[in-house]
CSV table of C-alpha atoms and ligand atoms in Angstrom, one decimal:
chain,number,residue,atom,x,y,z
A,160,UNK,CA,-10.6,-12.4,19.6
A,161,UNK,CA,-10.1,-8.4,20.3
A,162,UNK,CA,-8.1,-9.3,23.5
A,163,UNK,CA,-7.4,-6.0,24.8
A,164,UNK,CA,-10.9,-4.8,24.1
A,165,UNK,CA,-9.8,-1.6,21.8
A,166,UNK,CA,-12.3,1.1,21.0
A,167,UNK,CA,-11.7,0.9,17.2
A,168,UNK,CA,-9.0,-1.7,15.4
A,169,UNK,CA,-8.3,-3.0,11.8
A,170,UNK,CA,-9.7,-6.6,10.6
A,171,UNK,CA,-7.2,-7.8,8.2
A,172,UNK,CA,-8.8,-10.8,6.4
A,173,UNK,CA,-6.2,-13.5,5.5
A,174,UNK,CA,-8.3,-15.3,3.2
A,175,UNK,CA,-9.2,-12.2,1.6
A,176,UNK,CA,-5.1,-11.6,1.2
A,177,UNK,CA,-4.5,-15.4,-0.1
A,178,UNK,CA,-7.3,-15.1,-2.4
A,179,UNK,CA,-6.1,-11.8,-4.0
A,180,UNK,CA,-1.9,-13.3,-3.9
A,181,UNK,CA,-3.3,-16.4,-5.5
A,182,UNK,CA,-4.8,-14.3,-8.3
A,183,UNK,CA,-2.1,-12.7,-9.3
A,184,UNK,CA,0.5,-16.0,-8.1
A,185,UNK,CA,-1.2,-18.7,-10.0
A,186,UNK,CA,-0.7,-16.0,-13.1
A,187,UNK,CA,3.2,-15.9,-13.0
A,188,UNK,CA,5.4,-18.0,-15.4
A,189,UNK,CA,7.8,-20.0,-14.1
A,190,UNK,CA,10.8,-18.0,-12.7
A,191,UNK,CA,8.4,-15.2,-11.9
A,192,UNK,CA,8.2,-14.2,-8.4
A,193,UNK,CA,6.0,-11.8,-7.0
A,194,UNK,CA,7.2,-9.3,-4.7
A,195,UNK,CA,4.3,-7.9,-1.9
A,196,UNK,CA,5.3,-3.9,-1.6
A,197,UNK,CA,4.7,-3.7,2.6
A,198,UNK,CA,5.7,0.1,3.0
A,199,UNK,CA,3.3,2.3,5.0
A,200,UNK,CA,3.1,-0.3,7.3
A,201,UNK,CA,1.3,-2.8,5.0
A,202,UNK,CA,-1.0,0.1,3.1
A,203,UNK,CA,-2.3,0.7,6.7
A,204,UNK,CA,-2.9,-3.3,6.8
A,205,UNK,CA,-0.4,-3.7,9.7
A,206,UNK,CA,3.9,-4.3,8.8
A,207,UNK,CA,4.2,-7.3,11.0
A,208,UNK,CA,0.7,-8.7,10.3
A,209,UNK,CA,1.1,-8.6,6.8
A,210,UNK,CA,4.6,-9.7,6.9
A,211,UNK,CA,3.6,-12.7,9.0
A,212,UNK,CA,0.2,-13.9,6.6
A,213,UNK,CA,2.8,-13.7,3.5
A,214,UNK,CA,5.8,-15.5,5.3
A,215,UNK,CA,3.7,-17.9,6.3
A,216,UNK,CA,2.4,-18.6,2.8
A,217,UNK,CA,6.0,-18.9,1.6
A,218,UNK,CA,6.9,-15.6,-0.1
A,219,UNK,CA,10.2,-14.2,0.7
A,220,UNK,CA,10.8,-11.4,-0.8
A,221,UNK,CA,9.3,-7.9,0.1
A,222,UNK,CA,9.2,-4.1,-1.1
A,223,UNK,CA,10.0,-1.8,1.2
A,224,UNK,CA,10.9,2.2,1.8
A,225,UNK,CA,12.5,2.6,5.2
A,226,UNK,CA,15.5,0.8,7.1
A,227,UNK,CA,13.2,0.8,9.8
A,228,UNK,CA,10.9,-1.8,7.8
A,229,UNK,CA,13.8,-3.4,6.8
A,230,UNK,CA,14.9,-4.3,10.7
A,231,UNK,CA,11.4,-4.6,12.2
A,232,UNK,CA,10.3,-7.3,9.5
A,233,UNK,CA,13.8,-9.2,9.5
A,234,UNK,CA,13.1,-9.3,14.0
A,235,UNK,CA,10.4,-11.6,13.1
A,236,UNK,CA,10.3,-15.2,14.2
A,237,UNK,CA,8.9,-16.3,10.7
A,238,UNK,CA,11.7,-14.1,8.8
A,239,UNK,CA,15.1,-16.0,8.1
A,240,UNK,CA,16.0,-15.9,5.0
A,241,UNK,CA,13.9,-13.7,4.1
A,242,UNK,CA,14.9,-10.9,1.2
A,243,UNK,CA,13.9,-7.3,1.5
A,244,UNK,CA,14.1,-4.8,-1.4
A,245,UNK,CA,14.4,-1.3,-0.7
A,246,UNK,CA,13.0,1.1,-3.5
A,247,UNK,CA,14.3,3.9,-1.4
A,248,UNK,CA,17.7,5.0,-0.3
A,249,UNK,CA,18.5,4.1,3.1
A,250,UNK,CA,21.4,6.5,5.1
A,251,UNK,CA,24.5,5.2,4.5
A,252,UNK,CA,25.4,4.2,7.7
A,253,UNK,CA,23.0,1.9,7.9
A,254,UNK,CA,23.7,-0.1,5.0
A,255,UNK,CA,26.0,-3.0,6.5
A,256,UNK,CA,23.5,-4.2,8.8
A,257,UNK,CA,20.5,-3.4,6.4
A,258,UNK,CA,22.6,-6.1,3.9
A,259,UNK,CA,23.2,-8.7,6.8
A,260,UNK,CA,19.3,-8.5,7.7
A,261,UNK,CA,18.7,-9.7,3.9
A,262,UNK,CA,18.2,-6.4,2.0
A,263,UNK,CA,18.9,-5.5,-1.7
A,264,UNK,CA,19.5,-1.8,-1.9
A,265,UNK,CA,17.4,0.0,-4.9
A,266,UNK,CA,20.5,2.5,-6.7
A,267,UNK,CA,19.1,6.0,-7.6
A,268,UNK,CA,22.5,8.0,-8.0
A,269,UNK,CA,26.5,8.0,-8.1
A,270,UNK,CA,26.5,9.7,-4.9
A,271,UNK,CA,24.2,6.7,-3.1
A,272,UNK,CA,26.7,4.2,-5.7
A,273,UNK,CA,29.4,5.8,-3.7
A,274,UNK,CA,27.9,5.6,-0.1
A,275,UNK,CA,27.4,1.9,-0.9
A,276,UNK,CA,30.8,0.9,-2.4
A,277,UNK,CA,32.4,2.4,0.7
A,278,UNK,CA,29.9,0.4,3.4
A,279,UNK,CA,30.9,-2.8,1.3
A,280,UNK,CA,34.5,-2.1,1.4
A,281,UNK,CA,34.1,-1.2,5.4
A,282,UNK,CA,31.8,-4.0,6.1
A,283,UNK,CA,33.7,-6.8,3.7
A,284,UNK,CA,30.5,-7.9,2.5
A,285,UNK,CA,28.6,-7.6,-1.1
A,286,UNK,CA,25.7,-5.5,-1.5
A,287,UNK,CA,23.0,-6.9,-4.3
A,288,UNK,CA,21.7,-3.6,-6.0
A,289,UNK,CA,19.1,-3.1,-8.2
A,290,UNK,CA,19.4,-0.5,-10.7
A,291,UNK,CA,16.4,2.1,-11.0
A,292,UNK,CA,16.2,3.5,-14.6
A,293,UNK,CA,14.4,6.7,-15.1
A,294,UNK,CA,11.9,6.5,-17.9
A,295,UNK,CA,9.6,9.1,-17.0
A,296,UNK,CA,8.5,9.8,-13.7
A,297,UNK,CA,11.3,12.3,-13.0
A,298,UNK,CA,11.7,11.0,-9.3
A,299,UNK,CA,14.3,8.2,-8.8
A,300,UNK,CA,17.3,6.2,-10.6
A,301,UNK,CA,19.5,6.8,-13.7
A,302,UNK,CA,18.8,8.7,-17.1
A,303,UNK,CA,19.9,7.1,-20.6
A,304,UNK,CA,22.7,9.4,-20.5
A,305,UNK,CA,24.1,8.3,-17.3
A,306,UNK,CA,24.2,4.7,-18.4
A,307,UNK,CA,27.3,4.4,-19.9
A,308,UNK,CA,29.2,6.2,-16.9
A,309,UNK,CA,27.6,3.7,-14.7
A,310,UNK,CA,28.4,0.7,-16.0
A,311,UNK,CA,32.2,2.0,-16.5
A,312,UNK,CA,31.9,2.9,-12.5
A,313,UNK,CA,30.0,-0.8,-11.6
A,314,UNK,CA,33.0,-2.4,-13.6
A,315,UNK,CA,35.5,-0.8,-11.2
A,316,UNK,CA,33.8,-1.1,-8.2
A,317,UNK,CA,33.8,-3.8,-5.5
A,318,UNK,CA,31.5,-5.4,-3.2
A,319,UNK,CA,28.5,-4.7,-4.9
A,320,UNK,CA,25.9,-7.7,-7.1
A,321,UNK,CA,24.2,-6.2,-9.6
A,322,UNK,CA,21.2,-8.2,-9.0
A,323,UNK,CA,18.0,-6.0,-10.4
A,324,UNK,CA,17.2,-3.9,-12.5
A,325,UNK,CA,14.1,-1.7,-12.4
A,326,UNK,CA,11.6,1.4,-13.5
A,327,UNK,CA,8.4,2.0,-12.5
A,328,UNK,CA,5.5,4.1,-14.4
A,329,UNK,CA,4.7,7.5,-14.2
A,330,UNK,CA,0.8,7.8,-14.7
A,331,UNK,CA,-0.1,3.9,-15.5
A,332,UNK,CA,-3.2,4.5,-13.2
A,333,UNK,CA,-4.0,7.8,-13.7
A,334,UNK,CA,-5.6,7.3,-17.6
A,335,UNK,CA,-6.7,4.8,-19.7
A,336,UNK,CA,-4.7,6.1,-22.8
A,337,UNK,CA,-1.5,3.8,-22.4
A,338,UNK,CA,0.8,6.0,-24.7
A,339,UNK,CA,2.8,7.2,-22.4
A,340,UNK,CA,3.3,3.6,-20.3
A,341,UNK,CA,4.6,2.2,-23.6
A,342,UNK,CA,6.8,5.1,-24.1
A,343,UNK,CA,8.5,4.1,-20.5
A,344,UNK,CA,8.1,1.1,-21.8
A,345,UNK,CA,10.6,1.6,-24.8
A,346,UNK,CA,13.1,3.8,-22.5
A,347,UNK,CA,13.2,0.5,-20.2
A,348,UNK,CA,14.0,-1.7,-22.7
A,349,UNK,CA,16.5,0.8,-24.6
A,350,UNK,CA,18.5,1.4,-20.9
A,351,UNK,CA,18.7,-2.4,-20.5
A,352,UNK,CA,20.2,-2.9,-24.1
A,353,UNK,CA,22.6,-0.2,-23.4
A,354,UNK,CA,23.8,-2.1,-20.3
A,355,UNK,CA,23.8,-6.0,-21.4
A,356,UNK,CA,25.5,-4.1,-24.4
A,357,UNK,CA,28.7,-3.3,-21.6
A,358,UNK,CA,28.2,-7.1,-20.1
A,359,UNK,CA,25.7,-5.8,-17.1
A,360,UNK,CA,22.4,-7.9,-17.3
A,361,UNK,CA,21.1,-8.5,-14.0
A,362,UNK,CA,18.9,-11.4,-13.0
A,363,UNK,CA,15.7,-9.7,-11.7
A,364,UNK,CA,14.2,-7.0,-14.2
A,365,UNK,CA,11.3,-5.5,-13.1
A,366,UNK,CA,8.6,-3.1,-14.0
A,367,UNK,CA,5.1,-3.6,-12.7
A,368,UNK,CA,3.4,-2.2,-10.2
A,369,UNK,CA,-0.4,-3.3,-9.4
A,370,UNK,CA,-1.8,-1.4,-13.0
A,371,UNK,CA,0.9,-2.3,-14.7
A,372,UNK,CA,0.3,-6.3,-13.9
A,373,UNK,CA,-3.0,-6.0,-14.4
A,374,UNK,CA,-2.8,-4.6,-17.6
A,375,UNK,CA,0.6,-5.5,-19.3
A,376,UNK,CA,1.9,-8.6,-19.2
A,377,UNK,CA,4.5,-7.4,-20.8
A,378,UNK,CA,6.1,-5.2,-18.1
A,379,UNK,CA,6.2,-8.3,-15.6
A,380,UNK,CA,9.7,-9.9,-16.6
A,381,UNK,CA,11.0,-11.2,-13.5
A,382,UNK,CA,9.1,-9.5,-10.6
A,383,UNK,CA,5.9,-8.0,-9.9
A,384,UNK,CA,5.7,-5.4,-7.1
A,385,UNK,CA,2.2,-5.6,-5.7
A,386,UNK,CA,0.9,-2.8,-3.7
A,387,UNK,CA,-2.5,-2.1,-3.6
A,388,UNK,CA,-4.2,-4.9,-5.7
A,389,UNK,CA,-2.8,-7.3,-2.7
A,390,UNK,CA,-5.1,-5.5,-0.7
A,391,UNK,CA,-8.1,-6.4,-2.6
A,392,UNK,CA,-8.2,-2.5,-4.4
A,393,UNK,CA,-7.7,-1.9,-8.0
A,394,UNK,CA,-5.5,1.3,-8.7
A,395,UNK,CA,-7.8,3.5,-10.0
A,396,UNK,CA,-11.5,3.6,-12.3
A,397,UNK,CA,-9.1,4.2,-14.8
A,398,UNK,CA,-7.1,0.8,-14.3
A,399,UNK,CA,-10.3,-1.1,-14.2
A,400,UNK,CA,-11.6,0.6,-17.6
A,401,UNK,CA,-8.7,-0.3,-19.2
A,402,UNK,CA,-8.9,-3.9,-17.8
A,403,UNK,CA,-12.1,-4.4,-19.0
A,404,UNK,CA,-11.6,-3.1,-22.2
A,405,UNK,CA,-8.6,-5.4,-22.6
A,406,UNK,CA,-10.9,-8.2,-21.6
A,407,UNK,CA,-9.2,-8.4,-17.8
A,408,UNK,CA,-11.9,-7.4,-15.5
A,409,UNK,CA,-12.5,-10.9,-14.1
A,410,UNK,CA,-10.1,-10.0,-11.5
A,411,UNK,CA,-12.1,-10.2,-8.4
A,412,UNK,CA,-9.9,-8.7,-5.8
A,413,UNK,CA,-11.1,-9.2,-2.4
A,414,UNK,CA,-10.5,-5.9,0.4
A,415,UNK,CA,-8.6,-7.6,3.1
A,416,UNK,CA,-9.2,-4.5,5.7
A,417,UNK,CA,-12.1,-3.6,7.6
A,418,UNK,CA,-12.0,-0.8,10.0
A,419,UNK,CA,-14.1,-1.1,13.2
A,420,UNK,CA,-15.2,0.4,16.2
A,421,UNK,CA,-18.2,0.4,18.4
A,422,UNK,CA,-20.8,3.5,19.9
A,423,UNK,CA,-19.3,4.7,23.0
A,424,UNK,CA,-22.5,6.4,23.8
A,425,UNK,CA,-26.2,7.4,22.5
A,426,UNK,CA,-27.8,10.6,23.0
A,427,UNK,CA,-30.9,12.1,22.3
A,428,UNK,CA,-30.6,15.7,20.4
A,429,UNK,CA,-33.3,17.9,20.0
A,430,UNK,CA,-34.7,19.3,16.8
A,431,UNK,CA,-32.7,23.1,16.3
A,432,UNK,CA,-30.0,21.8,18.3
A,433,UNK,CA,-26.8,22.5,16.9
A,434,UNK,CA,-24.2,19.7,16.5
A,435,UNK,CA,-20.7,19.7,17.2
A,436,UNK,CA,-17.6,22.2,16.5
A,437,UNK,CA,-18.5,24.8,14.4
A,438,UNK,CA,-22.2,24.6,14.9
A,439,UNK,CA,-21.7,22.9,11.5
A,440,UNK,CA,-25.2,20.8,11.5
A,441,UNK,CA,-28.2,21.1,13.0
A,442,UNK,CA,-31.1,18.7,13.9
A,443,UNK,CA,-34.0,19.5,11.3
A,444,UNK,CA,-36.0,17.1,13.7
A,445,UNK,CA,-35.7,15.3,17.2
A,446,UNK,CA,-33.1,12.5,17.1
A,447,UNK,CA,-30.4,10.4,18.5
A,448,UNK,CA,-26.5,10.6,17.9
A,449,UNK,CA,-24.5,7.5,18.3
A,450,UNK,CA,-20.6,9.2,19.5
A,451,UNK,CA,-17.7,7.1,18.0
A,452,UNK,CA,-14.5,6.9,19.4
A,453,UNK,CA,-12.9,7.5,15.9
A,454,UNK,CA,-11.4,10.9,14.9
A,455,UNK,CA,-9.0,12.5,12.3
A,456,UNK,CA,-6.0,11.7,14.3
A,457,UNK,CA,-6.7,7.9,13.7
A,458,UNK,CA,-6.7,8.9,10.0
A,459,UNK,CA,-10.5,9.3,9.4
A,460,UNK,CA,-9.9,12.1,7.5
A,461,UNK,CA,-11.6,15.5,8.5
A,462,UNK,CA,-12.9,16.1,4.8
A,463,UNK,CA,-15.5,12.8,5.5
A,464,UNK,CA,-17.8,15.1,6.5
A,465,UNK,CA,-20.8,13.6,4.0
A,466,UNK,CA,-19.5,9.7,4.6
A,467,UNK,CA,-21.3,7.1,6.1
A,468,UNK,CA,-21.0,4.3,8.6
A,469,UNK,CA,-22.8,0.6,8.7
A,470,UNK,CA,-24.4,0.2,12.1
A,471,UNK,CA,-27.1,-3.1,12.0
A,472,UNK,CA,-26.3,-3.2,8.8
A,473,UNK,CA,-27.8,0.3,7.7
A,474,UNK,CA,-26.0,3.3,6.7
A,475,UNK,CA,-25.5,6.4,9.6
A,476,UNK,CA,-24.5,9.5,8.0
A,477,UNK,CA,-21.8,11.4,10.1
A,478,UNK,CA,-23.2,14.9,11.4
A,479,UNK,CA,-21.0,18.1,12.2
A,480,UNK,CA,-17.4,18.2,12.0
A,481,UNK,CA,-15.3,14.6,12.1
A,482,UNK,CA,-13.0,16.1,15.6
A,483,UNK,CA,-9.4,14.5,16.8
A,484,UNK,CA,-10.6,11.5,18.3
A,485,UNK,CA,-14.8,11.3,18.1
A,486,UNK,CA,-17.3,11.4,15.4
A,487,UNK,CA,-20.5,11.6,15.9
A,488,UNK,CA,-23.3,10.1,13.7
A,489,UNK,CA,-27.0,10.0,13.3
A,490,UNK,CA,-28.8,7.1,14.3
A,491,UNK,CA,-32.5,8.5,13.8
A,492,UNK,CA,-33.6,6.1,11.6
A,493,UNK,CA,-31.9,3.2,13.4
A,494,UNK,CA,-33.9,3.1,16.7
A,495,UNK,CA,-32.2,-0.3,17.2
A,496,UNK,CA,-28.6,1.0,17.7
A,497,UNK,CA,-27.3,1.0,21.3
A,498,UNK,CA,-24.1,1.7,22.7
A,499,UNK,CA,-21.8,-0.8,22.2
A,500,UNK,CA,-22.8,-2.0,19.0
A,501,UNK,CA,-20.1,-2.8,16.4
A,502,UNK,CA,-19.7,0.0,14.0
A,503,UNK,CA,-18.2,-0.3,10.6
A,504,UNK,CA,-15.9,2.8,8.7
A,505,UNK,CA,-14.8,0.8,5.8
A,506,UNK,CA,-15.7,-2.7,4.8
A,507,UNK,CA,-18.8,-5.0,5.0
A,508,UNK,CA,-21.6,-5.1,7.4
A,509,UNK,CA,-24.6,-7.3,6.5
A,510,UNK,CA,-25.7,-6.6,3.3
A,511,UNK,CA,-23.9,-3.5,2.8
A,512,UNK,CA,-20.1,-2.0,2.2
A,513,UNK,CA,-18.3,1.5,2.8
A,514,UNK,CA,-15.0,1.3,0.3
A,515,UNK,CA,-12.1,2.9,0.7
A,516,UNK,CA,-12.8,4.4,-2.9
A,517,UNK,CA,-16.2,6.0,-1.5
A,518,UNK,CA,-14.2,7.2,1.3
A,519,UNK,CA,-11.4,8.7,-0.9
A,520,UNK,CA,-13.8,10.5,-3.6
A,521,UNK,CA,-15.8,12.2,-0.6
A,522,UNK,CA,-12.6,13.5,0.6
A,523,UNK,CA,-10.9,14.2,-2.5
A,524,UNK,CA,-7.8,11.7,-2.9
A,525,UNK,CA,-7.8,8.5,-3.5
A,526,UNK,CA,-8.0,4.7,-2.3
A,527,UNK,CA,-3.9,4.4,-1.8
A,528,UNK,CA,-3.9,7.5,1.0
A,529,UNK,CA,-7.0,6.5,2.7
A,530,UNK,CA,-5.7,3.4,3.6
A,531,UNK,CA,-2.0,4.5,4.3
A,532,UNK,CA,-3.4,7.2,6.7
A,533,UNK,CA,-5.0,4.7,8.8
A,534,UNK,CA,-3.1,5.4,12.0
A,535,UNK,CA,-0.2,2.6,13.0
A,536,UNK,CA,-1.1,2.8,16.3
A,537,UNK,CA,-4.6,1.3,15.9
A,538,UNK,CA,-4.6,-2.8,16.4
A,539,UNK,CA,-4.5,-4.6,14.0
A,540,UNK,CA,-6.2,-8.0,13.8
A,541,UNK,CA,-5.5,-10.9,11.5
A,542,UNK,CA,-9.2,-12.7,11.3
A,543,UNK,CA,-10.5,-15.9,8.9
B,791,PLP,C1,4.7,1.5,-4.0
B,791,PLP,C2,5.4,1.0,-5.2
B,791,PLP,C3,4.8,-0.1,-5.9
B,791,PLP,C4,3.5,-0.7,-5.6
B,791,PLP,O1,2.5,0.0,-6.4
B,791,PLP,P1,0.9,-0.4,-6.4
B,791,PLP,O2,0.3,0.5,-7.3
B,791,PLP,O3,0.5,-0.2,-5.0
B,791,PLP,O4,0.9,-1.8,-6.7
B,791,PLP,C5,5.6,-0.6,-6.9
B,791,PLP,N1,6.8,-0.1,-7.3
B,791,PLP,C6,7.3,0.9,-6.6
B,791,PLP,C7,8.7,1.4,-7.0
B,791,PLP,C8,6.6,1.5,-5.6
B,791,PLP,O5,7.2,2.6,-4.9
């Protein structure tokens, strides 16, 4: 299976990924489609991997940030026909070929309304937009005021298929009081009033991100744009509080990545020996170190100082300071552990799990950036 033998790689489960997609697929009403969000290479799942598990199970349309994305999914075997969203803007003079690969373009401002009207009118071809509405994350797409200027400027334009329009919440995850979700909630449905009310009503109106579907039926309209719950991770504590008090929590999300490497070597330390950079730890007692091939610049972040790993099936804690490219760990209690044995980071072994939410609260962020960060470069490997 690991064909080129790598010293640590990603396990992306695709039964895990069907499972959680089904969840959330066998909810939709009919004319609902849900839209997997692959940016950040997959949530650090793998771009093509994911892409190719998801094409395969007949969804065809995808969230994305970069052009990049855009091209390297479209290249795909598996892709035609395939529709890509872009919820960020792209540089203009990329939009032409961005639109002939299959993308919609997400529209933020008059400037970016500009730069596409002119690649349409260069490029003879219609660009399908989706509006973004700002209702109160101060970061992307149109305020109320602007509305009415917009649709005057969308009448008179060319080339352009108003095919979406979209917000997205500002701290939907971040608390269980919902006030100011329904407040977005109300802008949303005020700015799409103020449009159908100057003949613009576009097809796809969306709203939900993972917390937001999980919670809120009522944001889903047309679309859902599934990050992280696709991955088998609710949002936030806060998300899964709420869905439980709302009677929701029988979502069982599956994790669909497992991050794996093996010991590269075992060495006896003696008790008062100092451990690593920084003389950071040292050995209260005689013991043995497995050293792991794994380092910050694979995106095991430095601050996982206190984590663990799963060697035969038991927790190793890591000792002194996580470096660029090793870790060490301390196998003591494990005399069984040799070098070569598979080694776990985040997911299952045996009878026991490291999360990517353990992981994120020992260094302080949270699930979304410990699984972006995983570096692109590892392998990644579809299994099951
Ligand atoms: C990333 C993103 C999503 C996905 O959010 P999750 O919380 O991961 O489901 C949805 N909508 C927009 C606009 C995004 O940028």
């Amino acid at each position: 299976m690991i064909l080129q033998s790598p010293t640590t790689w990603i396990e992306v489960s695709r039964a895990a990924l069907l499972h959680n997609a089904g969840r959330f697929r066998g909810a939709l009403r009919p004319g609902q489609t849900l839209m997997p969000v692959l940016k950040a290479n997959a949530y650090g799942h793998g771009l093509e991997e994911i892409g190719r598990l998801l094409m395969e199970e007949n969804f065809d349309l995808f969230g994305l940030h970069t052009a990049e994305e855009v091209f390297r999914l479209a290249a795909m075997p598996e892709a035609a026909d395939r529709r890509f969203l872009l919820l960020s803007p792209p540089p203009a003079e990329r939009i032409p070929d961005l639109v002939r690969a299959g993308a919609r373009l997400g529209l933020f401002d008059f400037e970016g309304l500009d730069e596409i009207v002119s690649a349409a009118n260069e490029s003879d071809l219609t660009v399908p937009i989706h509006i973004k509405v700002e209702t109160g994350v101060q970061r992307q797409g149109f305020t109320t005021e602007q509305l009415t200027e917009l649709s005057e400027r969308l009448k008179a334009a060319s080339g352009l298929h108003v095919e979406g329009i979209y917000t997205h919440f500002a701290n939907i995850e971040d608390t269980t009081d919902h006030t100011f979700a329904r407040k977005q909630m109300k802008r949303f449905a005020s700015a799409r009033d103020l449009l159908a009310a100057q003949g613009i009503n576009p097809k796809l109106v969306h709203s939900s991100c993972s917390a937001a579907a999980i919670l809120f039926p009522e944001t889903h309209h047309d679309l859902l744009r599934l990050g992280i719950s696709l991955y088998g991770h609710w949002p936030s504590t806060e998300t899964r509080v709420s869905a439980q008090a709302a009677g929701r929590n029988r979502l069982d999300l599956q994790p669909v990545l497992t991050w794996k490497t093996r010991i590269s070597q075992v060495k006896e330390v003696q008790a008062g020996s100092f451990v690593g950079y920084g003389c950071t730890w040292r050995a209260e007692t005689d013991t043995r170190l497995g050293i792991l091939p794994v380092g910050y610049s694979d995106g095991y972040d430095r601050g996982l100082g206190a984590a663990h790993v799963l060697v035969r099936g038991r927790r190793a804690p890591v000792r002194g300071r996580i470096m660029m490219n090793l870790l060490l760990v301390d196998l003591g209690h494990i005399p069984e552990a040799r070098r070569g044995d598979e080694v776990v980071l985040i997911g299952r072994q045996g009878a026991d799990e490291i999360t990517a939410e353990t992981l994120a609260g020992l260094a302080g962020t949270i699930n979304y950036e410990i699984l972006t960060r995983i570096n692109p470069l590892l392998p990644r490997l579809p299994v099951d």
